[in-house]
Structures are given as C-alpha cells and as structure tokens.
PDB file of C-alpha atoms in Angstrom:
ATOM      1  CA  UNK A   1       6.555  37.917  -8.788  1.00  0.00           C
ATOM      2  CA  UNK A   2       5.310  34.701  -7.791  1.00  0.00           C
ATOM      3  CA  UNK A   3       6.057  31.976 -10.655  1.00  0.00           C
ATOM      4  CA  UNK A   4       3.342  29.178 -12.247  1.00  0.00           C
ATOM      5  CA  UNK A   5       3.879  25.889 -11.046  1.00  0.00           C
ATOM      6  CA  UNK A   6       1.570  23.716 -13.515  1.00  0.00           C
ATOM      7  CA  UNK A   7      -0.472  20.374 -12.059  1.00  0.00           C
ATOM      8  CA  UNK A   8      -1.041  18.473 -14.606  1.00  0.00           C
ATOM      9  CA  UNK A   9      -4.078  16.114 -13.048  1.00  0.00           C
ATOM     10  CA  UNK A  10      -5.008  18.809 -10.568  1.00  0.00           C
ATOM     11  CA  UNK A  11      -8.142  16.333  -9.872  1.00  0.00           C
ATOM     12  CA  UNK A  12      -7.134  13.240  -9.396  1.00  0.00           C
ATOM     13  CA  UNK A  13      -5.106  12.203  -6.011  1.00  0.00           C
ATOM     14  CA  UNK A  14      -1.879  12.992  -6.685  1.00  0.00           C
ATOM     15  CA  UNK A  15      -2.655  16.895  -8.220  1.00  0.00           C
ATOM     16  CA  UNK A  16      -5.315  17.739  -5.726  1.00  0.00           C
ATOM     17  CA  UNK A  17      -2.311  16.525  -2.440  1.00  0.00           C
ATOM     18  CA  UNK A  18       0.341  18.763  -4.850  1.00  0.00           C
ATOM     19  CA  UNK A  19      -1.339  21.738  -5.178  1.00  0.00           C
ATOM     20  CA  UNK A  20      -3.349  21.853  -1.226  1.00  0.00           C
ATOM     21  CA  UNK A  21       0.549  21.560  -0.392  1.00  0.00           C
ATOM     22  CA  UNK A  22       1.705  23.997  -1.785  1.00  0.00           C
ATOM     23  CA  UNK A  23      -0.556  26.307  -1.348  1.00  0.00           C
ATOM     24  CA  UNK A  24      -0.870  26.017   2.500  1.00  0.00           C
ATOM     25  CA  UNK A  25       2.815  25.828   2.638  1.00  0.00           C
ATOM     26  CA  UNK A  26       3.646  29.054   4.098  1.00  0.00           C
ATOM     27  CA  UNK A  27       6.691  29.396   2.255  1.00  0.00           C
ATOM     28  CA  UNK A  28       5.621  27.899  -1.140  1.00  0.00           C
ATOM     29  CA  UNK A  29       2.795  29.932  -1.156  1.00  0.00           C
ATOM     30  CA  UNK A  30       4.911  32.854  -1.408  1.00  0.00           C
ATOM     31  CA  UNK A  31       6.403  31.404  -4.459  1.00  0.00           C
ATOM     32  CA  UNK A  32       4.223  29.888  -6.787  1.00  0.00           C
ATOM     33  CA  UNK A  33       1.136  31.375  -8.169  1.00  0.00           C
ATOM     34  CA  UNK A  34      -0.702  27.465  -8.668  1.00  0.00           C
ATOM     35  CA  UNK A  35      -2.477  26.486 -11.678  1.00  0.00           C
ATOM     36  CA  UNK A  36      -4.357  23.319 -11.882  1.00  0.00           C
ATOM     37  CA  UNK A  37      -4.954  21.522 -15.334  1.00  0.00           C
ATOM     38  CA  UNK A  38      -7.667  19.774 -15.764  1.00  0.00           C
ATOM     39  CA  UNK A  39      -9.708  17.844 -18.636  1.00  0.00           C
ATOM     40  CA  UNK A  40     -13.096  18.927 -17.325  1.00  0.00           C
ATOM     41  CA  UNK A  41     -13.086  22.931 -15.505  1.00  0.00           C
ATOM     42  CA  UNK A  42     -16.786  22.361 -14.723  1.00  0.00           C
ATOM     43  CA  UNK A  43     -16.458  19.170 -12.881  1.00  0.00           C
ATOM     44  CA  UNK A  44     -17.140  19.412  -9.119  1.00  0.00           C
ATOM     45  CA  UNK A  45     -13.720  18.929  -7.928  1.00  0.00           C
ATOM     46  CA  UNK A  46     -12.519  21.844 -10.379  1.00  0.00           C
ATOM     47  CA  UNK A  47     -14.907  23.698  -8.873  1.00  0.00           C
ATOM     48  CA  UNK A  48     -13.451  22.906  -5.627  1.00  0.00           C
ATOM     49  CA  UNK A  49      -9.956  23.741  -6.650  1.00  0.00           C
ATOM     50  CA  UNK A  50     -11.223  26.903  -8.183  1.00  0.00           C
ATOM     51  CA  UNK A  51     -11.294  28.752  -4.693  1.00  0.00           C
ATOM     52  CA  UNK A  52      -7.843  27.374  -4.374  1.00  0.00           C
ATOM     53  CA  UNK A  53      -6.317  28.094  -7.321  1.00  0.00           C
ATOM     54  CA  UNK A  54      -6.719  28.908 -11.551  1.00  0.00           C
ATOM     55  CA  UNK A  55      -8.182  26.219 -12.775  1.00  0.00           C
ATOM     56  CA  UNK A  56      -7.632  25.798 -16.706  1.00  0.00           C
ATOM     57  CA  UNK A  57      -8.214  23.966 -19.338  1.00  0.00           C
ATOM     58  CA  UNK A  58      -5.738  20.471 -20.620  1.00  0.00           C
ATOM     59  CA  UNK A  59      -5.340  17.462 -22.232  1.00  0.00           C
ATOM     60  CA  UNK A  60      -2.424  15.486 -23.269  1.00  0.00           C
ATOM     61  CA  UNK A  61      -3.947  14.069 -25.889  1.00  0.00           C
ATOM     62  CA  UNK A  62      -5.080  17.709 -27.456  1.00  0.00           C
ATOM     63  CA  UNK A  63      -1.717  19.424 -28.102  1.00  0.00           C
ATOM     64  CA  UNK A  64      -2.220  22.645 -29.056  1.00  0.00           C
ATOM     65  CA  UNK A  65      -4.533  22.859 -25.314  1.00  0.00           C
ATOM     66  CA  UNK A  66      -2.081  21.365 -23.269  1.00  0.00           C
ATOM     67  CA  UNK A  67       0.323  24.447 -24.906  1.00  0.00           C
ATOM     68  CA  UNK A  68      -2.045  26.765 -23.885  1.00  0.00           C
ATOM     69  CA  UNK A  69      -2.779  25.369 -20.996  1.00  0.00           C
ATOM     70  CA  UNK A  70       1.087  26.123 -19.716  1.00  0.00           C
ATOM     71  CA  UNK A  71       1.895  29.652 -21.816  1.00  0.00           C
ATOM     72  CA  UNK A  72       4.005  31.083 -18.910  1.00  0.00           C
ATOM     73  CA  UNK A  73       4.700  28.219 -16.683  1.00  0.00           C
ATOM     74  CA  UNK A  74       8.523  28.306 -15.197  1.00  0.00           C
ATOM     75  CA  UNK A  75       7.545  24.161 -13.286  1.00  0.00           C
ATOM     76  CA  UNK A  76       5.339  21.274 -14.518  1.00  0.00           C
ATOM     77  CA  UNK A  77       4.344  18.370 -11.733  1.00  0.00           C
ATOM     78  CA  UNK A  78       3.408  16.032 -14.781  1.00  0.00           C
ATOM     79  CA  UNK A  79       1.386  12.462 -14.246  1.00  0.00           C
ATOM     80  CA  UNK A  80      -0.636  10.262 -16.471  1.00  0.00           C
ATOM     81  CA  UNK A  81      -2.907   7.691 -16.315  1.00  0.00           C
ATOM     82  CA  UNK A  82      -2.488   3.568 -17.279  1.00  0.00           C
ATOM     83  CA  UNK A  83      -4.279   3.311 -21.291  1.00  0.00           C
ATOM     84  CA  UNK A  84      -6.594   0.506 -21.287  1.00  0.00           C
ATOM     85  CA  UNK A  85      -8.053  -1.052 -24.204  1.00  0.00           C
ATOM     86  CA  UNK A  86      -5.465  -0.850 -27.238  1.00  0.00           C
ATOM     87  CA  UNK A  87      -3.240  -3.688 -28.092  1.00  0.00           C
ATOM     88  CA  UNK A  88       0.125  -1.300 -26.591  1.00  0.00           C
ATOM     89  CA  UNK A  89      -0.955   0.166 -23.518  1.00  0.00           C
ATOM     90  CA  UNK A  90       3.126   0.373 -22.697  1.00  0.00           C
ATOM     91  CA  UNK A  91       3.381   2.634 -25.791  1.00  0.00           C
ATOM     92  CA  UNK A  92       0.334   4.611 -25.683  1.00  0.00           C
ATOM     93  CA  UNK A  93       0.580   5.079 -22.868  1.00  0.00           C
ATOM     94  CA  UNK A  94       4.598   6.357 -23.309  1.00  0.00           C
ATOM     95  CA  UNK A  95       3.193   8.968 -26.477  1.00  0.00           C
ATOM     96  CA  UNK A  96       1.063  10.641 -24.142  1.00  0.00           C
ATOM     97  CA  UNK A  97       4.602  10.888 -21.587  1.00  0.00           C
ATOM     98  CA  UNK A  98       5.924  11.989 -24.564  1.00  0.00           C
ATOM     99  CA  UNK A  99       3.141  14.523 -25.695  1.00  0.00           C
ATOM    100  CA  UNK A 100       3.849  16.899 -22.016  1.00  0.00           C
ATOM    101  CA  UNK A 101       7.542  16.997 -22.475  1.00  0.00           C
ATOM    102  CA  UNK A 102       7.832  17.860 -25.881  1.00  0.00           C
ATOM    103  CA  UNK A 103       5.203  20.719 -25.527  1.00  0.00           C
ATOM    104  CA  UNK A 104       7.020  21.564 -21.552  1.00  0.00           C
ATOM    105  CA  UNK A 105      10.080  22.311 -24.422  1.00  0.00           C
ATOM    106  CA  UNK A 106       8.204  24.209 -26.618  1.00  0.00           C
ATOM    107  CA  UNK A 107       6.945  25.853 -24.023  1.00  0.00           C
ATOM    108  CA  UNK A 108      10.095  27.444 -22.509  1.00  0.00           C
ATOM    109  CA  UNK A 109       9.136  25.696 -19.162  1.00  0.00           C
ATOM    110  CA  UNK A 110      12.245  25.304 -16.769  1.00  0.00           C
ATOM    111  CA  UNK A 111      11.894  22.751 -14.601  1.00  0.00           C
ATOM    112  CA  UNK A 112       9.781  19.305 -15.387  1.00  0.00           C
ATOM    113  CA  UNK A 113       8.885  16.880 -12.241  1.00  0.00           C
ATOM    114  CA  UNK A 114       7.602  13.724 -14.051  1.00  0.00           C
ATOM    115  CA  UNK A 115       5.696  11.329 -11.490  1.00  0.00           C
ATOM    116  CA  UNK A 116       7.726   8.355 -12.353  1.00  0.00           C
ATOM    117  CA  UNK A 117       7.869   4.455 -11.761  1.00  0.00           C
ATOM    118  CA  UNK A 118      10.466   1.725 -12.226  1.00  0.00           C
ATOM    119  CA  UNK A 119      10.247  -0.972 -15.343  1.00  0.00           C
ATOM    120  CA  UNK A 120       9.928  -3.807 -13.976  1.00  0.00           C
ATOM    121  CA  UNK A 121      10.760  -5.085 -17.827  1.00  0.00           C
ATOM    122  CA  UNK A 122      13.435  -3.733 -17.461  1.00  0.00           C
ATOM    123  CA  UNK A 123      14.418  -4.529 -14.367  1.00  0.00           C
ATOM    124  CA  UNK A 124      13.700  -8.557 -14.039  1.00  0.00           C
ATOM    125  CA  UNK A 125      15.139  -8.985 -17.386  1.00  0.00           C
ATOM    126  CA  UNK A 126      12.405  -9.052 -19.692  1.00  0.00           C
ATOM    127  CA  UNK A 127      10.505 -11.772 -17.433  1.00  0.00           C
ATOM    128  CA  UNK A 128       7.698  -9.472 -16.252  1.00  0.00           C
ATOM    129  CA  UNK A 129       6.283  -7.808 -19.633  1.00  0.00           C
ATOM    130  CA  UNK A 130       2.610  -7.178 -18.189  1.00  0.00           C
ATOM    131  CA  UNK A 131       3.203  -3.677 -16.455  1.00  0.00           C
ATOM    132  CA  UNK A 132       2.970  -1.350 -18.888  1.00  0.00           C
ATOM    133  CA  UNK A 133       1.853   1.209 -16.709  1.00  0.00           C
ATOM    134  CA  UNK A 134       4.845   0.934 -14.748  1.00  0.00           C
ATOM    135  CA  UNK A 135       7.521   0.146 -17.966  1.00  0.00           C
ATOM    136  CA  UNK A 136       5.381   3.029 -19.718  1.00  0.00           C
ATOM    137  CA  UNK A 137       6.207   5.726 -16.975  1.00  0.00           C
ATOM    138  CA  UNK A 138       9.978   4.452 -16.782  1.00  0.00           C
ATOM    139  CA  UNK A 139      10.198   4.697 -20.351  1.00  0.00           C
ATOM    140  CA  UNK A 140       9.202   8.313 -20.482  1.00  0.00           C
ATOM    141  CA  UNK A 141      11.674   9.046 -17.479  1.00  0.00           C
ATOM    142  CA  UNK A 142      14.389   7.441 -20.126  1.00  0.00           C
ATOM    143  CA  UNK A 143      13.417   9.866 -22.759  1.00  0.00           C
ATOM    144  CA  UNK A 144      12.677  13.030 -20.073  1.00  0.00           C
ATOM    145  CA  UNK A 145      16.307  12.846 -19.263  1.00  0.00           C
ATOM    146  CA  UNK A 146      17.149  13.002 -23.462  1.00  0.00           C
ATOM    147  CA  UNK A 147      15.425  17.214 -23.457  1.00  0.00           C
ATOM    148  CA  UNK A 148      16.731  19.845 -22.710  1.00  0.00           C
ATOM    149  CA  UNK A 149      15.280  20.953 -19.897  1.00  0.00           C
ATOM    150  CA  UNK A 150      15.804  20.305 -15.655  1.00  0.00           C
ATOM    151  CA  UNK A 151      14.103  17.594 -14.095  1.00  0.00           C
ATOM    152  CA  UNK A 152      13.316  15.456 -11.538  1.00  0.00           C
ATOM    153  CA  UNK A 153      11.420  12.313 -10.760  1.00  0.00           C
ATOM    154  CA  UNK A 154       8.558  12.109  -8.097  1.00  0.00           C
ATOM    155  CA  UNK A 155       8.795   8.252  -8.006  1.00  0.00           C
ATOM    156  CA  UNK A 156       5.672   6.971  -5.514  1.00  0.00           C
ATOM    157  CA  UNK A 157       5.398   3.813  -3.913  1.00  0.00           C
ATOM    158  CA  UNK A 158       1.747   1.928  -3.964  1.00  0.00           C
ATOM    159  CA  UNK A 159      -1.302   4.347  -2.324  1.00  0.00           C
ATOM    160  CA  UNK A 160      -2.814   4.090   1.021  1.00  0.00           C
ATOM    161  CA  UNK A 161      -6.169   4.979  -0.978  1.00  0.00           C
ATOM    162  CA  UNK A 162      -6.326   1.656  -2.470  1.00  0.00           C
ATOM    163  CA  UNK A 163      -7.078  -0.159   0.306  1.00  0.00           C
ATOM    164  CA  UNK A 164     -10.923   1.450  -0.182  1.00  0.00           C
ATOM    165  CA  UNK A 165     -11.033  -0.056  -3.767  1.00  0.00           C
ATOM    166  CA  UNK A 166      -8.157  -3.314  -4.287  1.00  0.00           C
ATOM    167  CA  UNK A 167      -8.609  -6.909  -2.839  1.00  0.00           C
ATOM    168  CA  UNK A 168      -5.893  -6.861  -0.417  1.00  0.00           C
ATOM    169  CA  UNK A 169      -5.351 -11.009  -2.472  1.00  0.00           C
ATOM    170  CA  UNK A 170      -1.482 -11.297  -3.685  1.00  0.00           C
ATOM    171  CA  UNK A 171      -0.498 -14.592  -5.402  1.00  0.00           C
ATOM    172  CA  UNK A 172       3.228 -14.878  -3.697  1.00  0.00           C
ATOM    173  CA  UNK A 173       4.242 -16.021  -0.483  1.00  0.00           C
ATOM    174  CA  UNK A 174       5.280 -13.017   2.375  1.00  0.00           C
ATOM    175  CA  UNK A 175       7.684 -11.761   3.198  1.00  0.00           C
ATOM    176  CA  UNK A 176       6.277  -9.708  -0.090  1.00  0.00           C
ATOM    177  CA  UNK A 177       6.791  -5.995   0.971  1.00  0.00           C
ATOM    178  CA  UNK A 178       4.806  -2.482   0.335  1.00  0.00           C
ATOM    179  CA  UNK A 179       6.356   0.801   0.463  1.00  0.00           C
ATOM    180  CA  UNK A 180       2.951   3.003   0.819  1.00  0.00           C
ATOM    181  CA  UNK A 181       2.232   6.801   0.918  1.00  0.00           C
ATOM    182  CA  UNK A 182      -0.840   8.401   1.605  1.00  0.00           C
ATOM    183  CA  UNK A 183      -0.788  10.289  -2.056  1.00  0.00           C
ATOM    184  CA  UNK A 184      -3.380  13.318  -1.140  1.00  0.00           C
ATOM    185  CA  UNK A 185      -1.811  13.539   2.279  1.00  0.00           C
ATOM    186  CA  UNK A 186       1.649  13.472   1.849  1.00  0.00           C
ATOM    187  CA  UNK A 187       2.294  12.988  -2.143  1.00  0.00           C
ATOM    188  CA  UNK A 188       3.001  17.242  -2.118  1.00  0.00           C
ATOM    189  CA  UNK A 189       6.270  16.980   1.433  1.00  0.00           C
ATOM    190  CA  UNK A 190       8.467  14.933  -1.267  1.00  0.00           C
ATOM    191  CA  UNK A 191       7.071  17.088  -4.472  1.00  0.00           C
ATOM    192  CA  UNK A 192       7.370  20.532  -2.674  1.00  0.00           C
ATOM    193  CA  UNK A 193      10.526  19.171  -1.322  1.00  0.00           C
ATOM    194  CA  UNK A 194      11.346  19.853  -5.614  1.00  0.00           C
ATOM    195  CA  UNK A 195      10.055  22.955  -5.614  1.00  0.00           C
ATOM    196  CA  UNK A 196      12.107  24.924  -2.334  1.00  0.00           C
ATOM    197  CA  UNK A 197      15.958  22.806  -3.329  1.00  0.00           C
ATOM    198  CA  UNK A 198      15.661  22.303  -7.367  1.00  0.00           C
ATOM    199  CA  UNK A 199      19.022  21.593  -7.543  1.00  0.00           C
ATOM    200  CA  UNK A 200      19.600  19.792  -4.892  1.00  0.00           C
ATOM    201  CA  UNK A 201      17.149  17.308  -6.701  1.00  0.00           C
ATOM    202  CA  UNK A 202      18.064  17.827 -10.693  1.00  0.00           C
ATOM    203  CA  UNK A 203      17.979  14.779 -12.504  1.00  0.00           C
ATOM    204  CA  UNK A 204      16.994  12.435  -9.038  1.00  0.00           C
ATOM    205  CA  UNK A 205      14.505  10.249  -8.442  1.00  0.00           C
ATOM    206  CA  UNK A 206      13.034  10.116  -5.666  1.00  0.00           C
ATOM    207  CA  UNK A 207      11.006   6.780  -4.243  1.00  0.00           C
ATOM    208  CA  UNK A 208       8.579   8.528  -2.522  1.00  0.00           C
ATOM    209  CA  UNK A 209       6.559   5.944   0.450  1.00  0.00           C
ATOM    210  CA  UNK A 210       6.381   6.191   4.790  1.00  0.00           C
ATOM    211  CA  UNK A 211       7.928   2.963   4.621  1.00  0.00           C
ATOM    212  CA  UNK A 212       7.983  -0.746   3.661  1.00  0.00           C
ATOM    213  CA  UNK A 213       4.775  -2.900   5.445  1.00  0.00           C
ATOM    214  CA  UNK A 214       5.044  -6.415   4.312  1.00  0.00           C
ATOM    215  CA  UNK A 215       1.213  -7.960   3.728  1.00  0.00           C
ATOM    216  CA  UNK A 216       0.914  -9.599   7.116  1.00  0.00           C
ATOM    217  CA  UNK A 217       1.701  -5.830   8.566  1.00  0.00           C
ATOM    218  CA  UNK A 218      -1.224  -4.210   6.138  1.00  0.00           C
ATOM    219  CA  UNK A 219      -3.492  -7.253   6.934  1.00  0.00           C
ATOM    220  CA  UNK A 220      -3.278  -6.373  10.749  1.00  0.00           C
ATOM    221  CA  UNK A 221      -3.774  -2.914  10.227  1.00  0.00           C
ATOM    222  CA  UNK A 222      -6.867  -3.241   8.371  1.00  0.00           C
ATOM    223  CA  UNK A 223      -7.519  -5.535  11.170  1.00  0.00           C
ATOM    224  CA  UNK A 224      -7.973  -2.973  13.454  1.00  0.00           C
ATOM    225  CA  UNK A 225      -9.361  -0.733  11.581  1.00  0.00           C
ATOM    226  CA  UNK A 226     -12.202  -1.903  10.395  1.00  0.00           C
ATOM    227  CA  UNK A 227     -12.437  -4.572  14.005  1.00  0.00           C
ATOM    228  CA  UNK A 228     -12.429  -7.922  11.857  1.00  0.00           C
ATOM    229  CA  UNK A 229      -9.954 -10.252  11.603  1.00  0.00           C
ATOM    230  CA  UNK A 230      -8.313  -9.498   8.360  1.00  0.00           C
ATOM    231  CA  UNK A 231      -5.559 -12.152   7.111  1.00  0.00           C
ATOM    232  CA  UNK A 232      -3.044 -12.413   3.937  1.00  0.00           C
ATOM    233  CA  UNK A 233      -3.892 -15.457   2.167  1.00  0.00           C
ATOM    234  CA  UNK A 234      -1.298 -16.930  -0.361  1.00  0.00           C
ATOM    235  CA  UNK A 235      -3.107 -18.364  -3.152  1.00  0.00           C
ATOM    236  CA  UNK A 236      -2.021 -18.960  -7.347  1.00  0.00           C
ATOM    237  CA  UNK A 237      -2.132 -17.073  -9.922  1.00  0.00           C
ATOM    238  CA  UNK A 238      -4.236 -18.594 -11.797  1.00  0.00           C
ATOM    239  CA  UNK A 239      -6.954 -18.325  -8.796  1.00  0.00           C
ATOM    240  CA  UNK A 240      -5.710 -14.288  -8.478  1.00  0.00           C
ATOM    241  CA  UNK A 241      -6.223 -14.039 -11.932  1.00  0.00           C
ATOM    242  CA  UNK A 242      -9.822 -15.317 -11.913  1.00  0.00           C
ATOM    243  CA  UNK A 243     -10.383 -12.164  -9.436  1.00  0.00           C
ATOM    244  CA  UNK A 244      -9.834 -10.072 -11.310  1.00  0.00           C
ATOM    245  CA  UNK A 245     -11.207  -8.555 -14.327  1.00  0.00           C
ATOM    246  CA  UNK A 246      -9.468 -10.138 -17.699  1.00  0.00           C
ATOM    247  CA  UNK A 247      -7.645  -6.908 -18.423  1.00  0.00           C
ATOM    248  CA  UNK A 248      -6.078  -6.431 -15.564  1.00  0.00           C
ATOM    249  CA  UNK A 249      -5.542 -10.012 -14.750  1.00  0.00           C
ATOM    250  CA  UNK A 250      -2.028 -10.273 -16.645  1.00  0.00           C
ATOM    251  CA  UNK A 251      -1.247  -6.806 -14.890  1.00  0.00           C
ATOM    252  CA  UNK A 252      -1.495  -7.836 -11.411  1.00  0.00           C
ATOM    253  CA  UNK A 253       0.042 -11.121 -11.549  1.00  0.00           C
ATOM    254  CA  UNK A 254       2.672  -9.829 -13.066  1.00  0.00           C
ATOM    255  CA  UNK A 255       2.888  -6.952 -10.784  1.00  0.00           C
ATOM    256  CA  UNK A 256       2.907  -9.012  -7.954  1.00  0.00           C
ATOM    257  CA  UNK A 257       5.024 -11.117  -8.836  1.00  0.00           C
ATOM    258  CA  UNK A 258       8.059  -8.595  -9.986  1.00  0.00           C
ATOM    259  CA  UNK A 259       7.806  -7.045  -6.425  1.00  0.00           C
ATOM    260  CA  UNK A 260       8.180 -11.010  -4.965  1.00  0.00           C
ATOM    261  CA  UNK A 261      11.475 -11.882  -7.596  1.00  0.00           C
ATOM    262  CA  UNK A 262      13.097  -8.114  -7.429  1.00  0.00           C
ATOM    263  CA  UNK A 263      11.379  -6.091  -4.724  1.00  0.00           C
ATOM    264  CA  UNK A 264       8.974  -2.468  -6.230  1.00  0.00           C
ATOM    265  CA  UNK A 265      11.996  -0.839  -6.718  1.00  0.00           C
ATOM    266  CA  UNK A 266      14.484  -3.052  -8.499  1.00  0.00           C
ATOM    267  CA  UNK A 267      18.321  -3.266  -6.021  1.00  0.00           C
ATOM    268  CA  UNK A 268      18.463  -1.389  -2.748  1.00  0.00           C
ATOM    269  CA  UNK A 269      14.192   0.030  -2.832  1.00  0.00           C
ATOM    270  CA  UNK A 270      14.146  -0.059   2.160  1.00  0.00           C
ATOM    271  CA  UNK A 271      17.668   2.453   1.262  1.00  0.00           C
ATOM    272  CA  UNK A 272      16.183   4.151  -1.136  1.00  0.00           C
ATOM    273  CA  UNK A 273      12.792   4.106   0.140  1.00  0.00           C
ATOM    274  CA  UNK A 274      14.809   5.344   2.986  1.00  0.00           C
ATOM    275  CA  UNK A 275      16.500   7.875   1.850  1.00  0.00           C
ATOM    276  CA  UNK A 276      13.345   9.452   0.262  1.00  0.00           C
ATOM    277  CA  UNK A 277      11.886   9.145   3.492  1.00  0.00           C
ATOM    278  CA  UNK A 278      14.424  11.877   4.788  1.00  0.00           C
ATOM    279  CA  UNK A 279      13.670  14.308   2.273  1.00  0.00           C
ATOM    280  CA  UNK A 280      10.113  14.895   2.715  1.00  0.00           C
ATOM    281  CA  UNK A 281       9.423  17.995   3.644  1.00  0.00           C
ATOM    282  CA  UNK A 282       6.819  17.157   7.200  1.00  0.00           C
ATOM    283  CA  UNK A 283       5.543  13.750   9.160  1.00  0.00           C
ATOM    284  CA  UNK A 284       4.667  10.543   6.943  1.00  0.00           C
ATOM    285  CA  UNK A 285       1.562   8.996   7.845  1.00  0.00           C
ATOM    286  CA  UNK A 286       2.106   6.034   8.740  1.00  0.00           C
ATOM    287  CA  UNK A 287      -0.247   3.392   7.440  1.00  0.00           C
ATOM    288  CA  UNK A 288      -2.156   3.180  10.701  1.00  0.00           C
ATOM    289  CA  UNK A 289      -2.401   7.300  10.950  1.00  0.00           C
ATOM    290  CA  UNK A 290      -4.073   7.164   7.123  1.00  0.00           C
ATOM    291  CA  UNK A 291      -6.404   4.193   8.735  1.00  0.00           C
ATOM    292  CA  UNK A 292      -7.604   6.326  11.594  1.00  0.00           C
ATOM    293  CA  UNK A 293      -8.465   9.184   8.705  1.00  0.00           C
ATOM    294  CA  UNK A 294     -10.110   6.929   6.820  1.00  0.00           C
ATOM    295  CA  UNK A 295     -11.100   3.836   8.186  1.00  0.00           C
ATOM    296  CA  UNK A 296     -11.800   0.722   6.321  1.00  0.00           C
ATOM    297  CA  UNK A 297     -14.582  -0.419   5.499  1.00  0.00           C
ATOM    298  CA  UNK A 298     -15.643  -3.959   4.200  1.00  0.00           C
ATOM    299  CA  UNK A 299     -19.147  -4.340   3.177  1.00  0.00           C
TER     300      UNK A 299
END
C-alpha cells in the first residue's frame, strides 16, 4: 500500500517541482501517493494538480485546517514564504514554521523534509541582520531538530527562475558566486533522493544547487540567451538600495553583502554544493540549459 507524501505549498515553484518529480518517477510513484496542500483549491494551478494528485485545502495560519490536511500522512515536505509588512518578519515566519512542525508531530507524521536556508545573522556573527527570510528558516531548522520526528533539510540555492523577475544588480564586486538551481525542474531530484533513502539523509542538510556561478558567468549566459550585451556592473549599496522597493532594500543589500563576505552557505560553500550535486537523482540543469528552455527576455 502506498504511503502518503504531503507537499505543503504544492502550487508554488518548490512544491510543484516535488509533486511532478515524485509522480513521474517509476519507483517513487509506486511507493508514494502525493497529497498536494494549497490555500486555494480552486485556483488554476490547483485544478491542474488535481489531474496528478490528491489536492486538499490547508494553511499554516489555520492550525485546525492544517491538522486535517495532514491526517494519515507518512512524510511531509514543507516550505514557507517570507512575511513582509510586519515589525518582526523573522519571528513571524518562524511562528509559521513552528506551527507546521508542531502539527506534524501531533499528527504522528514520521518524517519531515523542510526547505531551509542558512542563517546570515549567525554565520556573519551579527553583521548582517536584515535577511529575515534566511534567518527564519534557519531558526525553524534548529527548532525541528529538537522535536521527536525524523527530519532532513533541503537547503536550496538561488532559483534560476528568478532571472525572469529580479534585476541582476549587486552591491558588491565580483567574485560573488551564487549557487543556482532549477527549482521546478530539479528540486524534486534531491527530495526524491531523501524519499528513496530517508535513513541516509536523516539529520543532514542538502545544499541543493547545480554548481556555483560567478555573476560574470550569469551575465554571459543571459547575453547568449537574449542576443543582447548583458553586463555585470558594480554599484554602491546606496544606489542598489534606491533601485528597490523600500520593503526589500535592506534585505537585499544585506543579502548580497553577506554572500560576498561569507559565501551563500557560509564556510565551505563550494564543497557543500559539490557534495549536494552528487546526491541528486538524475542530471541537473546547467544555467545555459535552463535558459534554452526558458529564454530570458529583456523588454
């Protein structure tokens, strides 16, 4: 009998990638029945998912609804999104993570795969405190590790998908390097590895990315994709901040400053990414291959 794998945030980039990978994998699709959890079961994305998996309504801000959605689940893949417009975005997102983890334990879920990120605050010894989405997920990971539930951690790099929506400016000089991942196309390859051998990865953090890319390499790949001359240009922190909405300025200035000083995953970033790439089930997409499938457009 198939076990139930619940995917929280199943209509998003991470969740949809996990759902698609598991249901298409010849081995995992026989072992797991996928339950896609989403806030809006009537959205177009949710309706499309109904052709592939069980779709149920669930929201971490509604504890009772979440508990119901997790009934009978063996393994949960969980991710959270940043909380903006509040006094303490770190604590606000952490409370969401805590609710998910607590309900998972209460429902008797046996294994939790949590999508985490490194703590910029801790790795920088308090130098960079503005990257709440990273710090909240790192705090969530620490909390999960104290609970009576088996767990492992999917710590993804920067999404290749972000090139369609984020400006490629940075406040620090090269050689900044970014670990890049095709979140939709490849994310499931690491989660699938955990599902296949949960004992092997229990307690481990997989720093998921194809490889490290310098910003100059990224610019060159975007140039090839667009047929236009895309260059990496260093700007001051002030100029960079002024190019962003106020709610994002401090976050991204600290984010790129942290990466420049400490590396995306902190000490040993390159080695962590190299190890993680070897754990994926299947070939990973390079940035160039991703851009061939999803051409970058400059308006």
